Amino acid sequence: MELLNDIRRFHSLSEKEKLIITAYLTAVSSLLSIIDSIITRPFLIKIGLANIVILILVNEKKFVLAFIVSTSRILISSIMTGGLFTISFLLSLSGGIISYLATLLGMKIFKKASLIGISSLGAFFHITGQSIWIILIFIFIIFNIFIILIFLLI
């Protein structure tokens, strides 16, 4: 419960304490993300265990801290799994950012929504953000193949 109290009074903590709490939350979220990758590997779908930390922060109205922890977690998890700056990283980052924005909007619009509802909204937009990037990547690849074929025919 001490950590939850520290999160609640985050704005009044010293810079050193803020850094320690941010690092701790990022580490826990990263660890949950890696465990999630190991557990769900056979099924190819991640459960989203790392978002537990983000949901706690969003529930406590610590939106900036939630964004910092979420993006840091994506970066650290990608480094730890060897996928930094790959398509997987891009999809994870875009899904994370869009999910964060949807969660933020959901908390503002649906003031009486439950954490399950907000989590579901975030999950839906995470998948939507990833799908948009996949479509854009395929369009880019097809366009490049088309251009190459035109130059080969000339």
mmCIF file of C-alpha atoms in Angstrom:
data_model
loop_
_atom_site.group_PDB
_atom_site.id
_atom_site.type_symbol
_atom_site.label_atom_id
_atom_site.label_comp_id
_atom_site.label_asym_id
_atom_site.label_seq_id
_atom_site.Cartn_x
_atom_site.Cartn_y
_atom_site.Cartn_z
ATOM 1 C CA MET A 1 0.000 0.000 0.000
ATOM 2 C CA GLU A 2 2.977 2.306 0.457
ATOM 3 C CA LEU A 3 3.618 2.388 -3.295
ATOM 4 C CA LEU A 4 0.000 3.302 -3.979
ATOM 5 C CA ASN A 5 0.250 6.141 -1.456
ATOM 6 C CA ASP A 6 3.447 7.331 -3.140
ATOM 7 C CA ILE A 7 1.665 7.269 -6.511
ATOM 8 C CA ARG A 8 -1.230 9.271 -5.065
ATOM 9 C CA ARG A 9 1.095 11.976 -3.719
ATOM 10 C CA PHE A 10 3.499 11.810 -6.681
ATOM 11 C CA HIS A 11 3.299 15.561 -7.365
ATOM 12 C CA SER A 12 4.570 16.369 -3.853
ATOM 13 C CA LEU A 13 7.553 13.989 -3.922
ATOM 14 C CA SER A 14 11.136 15.121 -4.420
ATOM 15 C CA GLU A 15 12.695 14.717 -7.865
ATOM 16 C CA LYS A 16 14.768 11.787 -6.618
ATOM 17 C CA GLU A 17 11.687 10.001 -5.250
ATOM 18 C CA LYS A 18 9.782 10.652 -8.492
ATOM 19 C CA LEU A 19 12.639 9.147 -10.486
ATOM 20 C CA ILE A 20 12.786 6.086 -8.216
ATOM 21 C CA ILE A 21 9.036 5.470 -8.434
ATOM 22 C CA THR A 22 9.029 5.969 -12.211
ATOM 23 C CA ALA A 23 11.942 3.547 -12.591
ATOM 24 C CA TYR A 24 10.293 1.003 -10.288
ATOM 25 C CA LEU A 25 6.955 1.145 -12.119
ATOM 26 C CA THR A 26 8.727 0.899 -15.485
ATOM 27 C CA ALA A 27 10.728 -2.109 -14.274
ATOM 28 C CA VAL A 28 7.622 -3.891 -12.985
ATOM 29 C CA SER A 29 5.744 -3.137 -16.203
ATOM 30 C CA SER A 30 8.709 -4.329 -18.321
ATOM 31 C CA LEU A 31 9.010 -7.520 -16.304
ATOM 32 C CA LEU A 32 5.289 -8.207 -16.715
ATOM 33 C CA SER A 33 5.623 -7.566 -20.454
ATOM 34 C CA ILE A 34 8.479 -10.058 -20.798
ATOM 35 C CA ILE A 35 6.580 -12.643 -18.716
ATOM 36 C CA ASP A 36 3.576 -11.997 -20.964
ATOM 37 C CA SER A 37 5.747 -12.660 -24.033
ATOM 38 C CA ILE A 38 6.972 -15.949 -22.590
ATOM 39 C CA ILE A 39 3.542 -17.146 -21.439
ATOM 40 C CA THR A 40 1.658 -16.322 -24.626
ATOM 41 C CA ARG A 41 4.324 -17.342 -27.148
ATOM 42 C CA PRO A 42 2.448 -20.497 -28.289
ATOM 43 C CA PHE A 43 -0.783 -18.564 -28.823
ATOM 44 C CA LEU A 44 0.781 -15.518 -30.593
ATOM 45 C CA ILE A 45 -1.484 -13.162 -28.658
ATOM 46 C CA LYS A 46 -0.318 -11.258 -25.589
ATOM 47 C CA ILE A 47 -2.656 -10.973 -22.620
ATOM 48 C CA GLY A 48 -1.459 -7.487 -21.714
ATOM 49 C CA LEU A 49 -0.146 -8.065 -18.200
ATOM 50 C CA ALA A 50 2.073 -4.967 -18.432
ATOM 51 C CA ASN A 51 -1.006 -2.798 -18.711
ATOM 52 C CA ILE A 52 -1.915 -3.558 -15.097
ATOM 53 C CA VAL A 53 0.599 -0.914 -14.010
ATOM 54 C CA ILE A 54 -0.733 1.560 -16.585
ATOM 55 C CA LEU A 55 -4.332 0.962 -15.460
ATOM 56 C CA ILE A 56 -3.398 1.630 -11.845
ATOM 57 C CA LEU A 57 -1.771 4.917 -12.858
ATOM 58 C CA VAL A 58 -4.716 5.931 -15.050
ATOM 59 C CA ASN A 59 -7.133 5.039 -12.243
ATOM 60 C CA GLU A 60 -5.156 7.322 -9.921
ATOM 61 C CA LYS A 61 -5.302 10.111 -12.563
ATOM 62 C CA LYS A 62 -1.520 10.075 -13.135
ATOM 63 C CA PHE A 63 -1.801 10.360 -16.918
ATOM 64 C CA VAL A 64 1.653 11.797 -17.661
ATOM 65 C CA LEU A 65 3.320 9.184 -15.470
ATOM 66 C CA ALA A 66 1.274 6.472 -17.217
ATOM 67 C CA PHE A 67 2.512 7.692 -20.613
ATOM 68 C CA ILE A 68 6.147 7.792 -19.458
ATOM 69 C CA VAL A 69 5.939 4.307 -17.941
ATOM 70 C CA SER A 70 4.132 2.909 -20.993
ATOM 71 C CA THR A 71 6.583 4.232 -23.584
ATOM 72 C CA SER A 72 9.594 3.369 -21.409
ATOM 73 C CA ARG A 73 8.255 -0.139 -20.953
ATOM 74 C CA ILE A 74 7.868 -0.608 -24.694
ATOM 75 C CA LEU A 75 11.416 0.616 -25.285
ATOM 76 C CA ILE A 76 12.951 -1.514 -22.502
ATOM 77 C CA SER A 77 10.968 -4.626 -23.408
ATOM 78 C CA SER A 78 12.068 -4.279 -27.025
ATOM 79 C CA ILE A 79 15.691 -3.977 -25.955
ATOM 80 C CA MET A 80 15.400 -7.013 -23.644
ATOM 81 C CA THR A 81 13.745 -9.199 -26.301
ATOM 82 C CA GLY A 82 16.100 -8.040 -29.069
ATOM 83 C CA GLY A 83 13.450 -6.311 -31.136
ATOM 84 C CA LEU A 84 14.427 -2.651 -30.888
ATOM 85 C CA PHE A 85 13.465 -0.618 -33.984
ATOM 86 C CA THR A 86 11.901 -3.601 -35.743
ATOM 87 C CA ILE A 87 8.398 -3.766 -37.167
ATOM 88 C CA SER A 88 7.338 -5.414 -33.920
ATOM 89 C CA PHE A 89 8.650 -2.414 -31.967
ATOM 90 C CA LEU A 90 6.874 0.006 -34.298
ATOM 91 C CA LEU A 91 3.604 -1.877 -33.931
ATOM 92 C CA SER A 92 3.951 -2.048 -30.162
ATOM 93 C CA LEU A 93 4.785 1.649 -29.860
ATOM 94 C CA SER A 94 1.978 2.790 -32.151
ATOM 95 C CA GLY A 95 -0.520 0.502 -30.426
ATOM 96 C CA GLY A 96 0.663 1.715 -27.023
ATOM 97 C CA ILE A 97 0.341 5.394 -27.909
ATOM 98 C CA ILE A 98 -3.076 5.022 -29.523
ATOM 99 C CA SER A 99 -4.234 2.842 -26.626
ATOM 100 C CA TYR A 100 -3.008 5.466 -24.149
ATOM 101 C CA LEU A 101 -4.869 8.246 -25.990
ATOM 102 C CA ALA A 102 -8.052 6.147 -26.140
ATOM 103 C CA THR A 103 -7.762 5.330 -22.431
ATOM 104 C CA LEU A 104 -7.243 8.991 -21.613
ATOM 105 C CA LEU A 105 -10.242 10.007 -23.719
ATOM 106 C CA GLY A 106 -12.314 7.171 -22.239
ATOM 107 C CA MET A 107 -11.563 8.340 -18.706
ATOM 108 C CA LYS A 108 -12.537 11.906 -19.615
ATOM 109 C CA ILE A 109 -15.714 11.042 -21.547
ATOM 110 C CA PHE A 110 -17.001 8.044 -19.564
ATOM 111 C CA LYS A 111 -16.446 9.256 -16.020
ATOM 112 C CA LYS A 112 -18.279 6.310 -14.455
ATOM 113 C CA ALA A 113 -16.677 3.613 -16.618
ATOM 114 C CA SER A 114 -15.113 0.680 -14.817
ATOM 115 C CA LEU A 115 -11.465 -0.295 -15.142
ATOM 116 C CA ILE A 116 -12.555 -3.314 -17.168
ATOM 117 C CA GLY A 117 -14.361 -1.032 -19.623
ATOM 118 C CA ILE A 118 -11.412 1.351 -19.881
ATOM 119 C CA SER A 119 -9.030 -1.604 -20.282
ATOM 120 C CA SER A 120 -11.213 -3.063 -23.040
ATOM 121 C CA LEU A 121 -11.306 0.300 -24.790
ATOM 122 C CA GLY A 122 -7.516 0.515 -24.604
ATOM 123 C CA ALA A 123 -7.121 -3.062 -25.901
ATOM 124 C CA PHE A 124 -9.460 -2.382 -28.824
ATOM 125 C CA PHE A 125 -7.572 0.744 -29.854
ATOM 126 C CA HIS A 126 -4.214 -0.985 -29.340
ATOM 127 C CA ILE A 127 -5.222 -3.582 -31.928
ATOM 128 C CA THR A 128 -6.695 -0.855 -34.152
ATOM 129 C CA GLY A 129 -3.457 1.152 -34.047
ATOM 130 C CA GLN A 130 -1.420 -1.908 -34.917
ATOM 131 C CA SER A 131 -3.792 -2.795 -37.758
ATOM 132 C CA ILE A 132 -3.507 0.687 -39.246
ATOM 133 C CA TRP A 133 0.293 0.418 -39.254
ATOM 134 C CA ILE A 134 0.172 -3.030 -40.878
ATOM 135 C CA ILE A 135 -2.098 -1.680 -43.630
ATOM 136 C CA LEU A 136 0.228 1.301 -44.182
ATOM 137 C CA ILE A 137 3.284 -0.966 -44.339
ATOM 138 C CA PHE A 138 1.627 -3.261 -46.896
ATOM 139 C CA ILE A 139 0.541 -0.282 -49.011
ATOM 140 C CA PHE A 140 4.126 1.034 -48.905
ATOM 141 C CA ILE A 141 5.537 -2.371 -49.932
ATOM 142 C CA ILE A 142 3.045 -2.820 -52.775
ATOM 143 C CA PHE A 143 3.708 0.738 -54.008
ATOM 144 C CA ASN A 144 7.464 0.105 -54.002
ATOM 145 C CA ILE A 145 7.057 -3.175 -55.883
ATOM 146 C CA PHE A 146 4.897 -1.366 -58.427
ATOM 147 C CA ILE A 147 7.551 1.359 -58.904
ATOM 148 C CA ILE A 148 10.317 -1.253 -59.277
ATOM 149 C CA LEU A 149 8.288 -3.145 -61.884
ATOM 150 C CA ILE A 150 7.719 0.072 -63.844
ATOM 151 C CA PHE A 151 11.465 0.788 -63.886
ATOM 152 C CA LEU A 152 12.253 -2.777 -64.899
ATOM 153 C CA LEU A 153 9.836 -2.581 -67.808
ATOM 154 C CA ILE A 154 11.299 0.716 -69.084
#
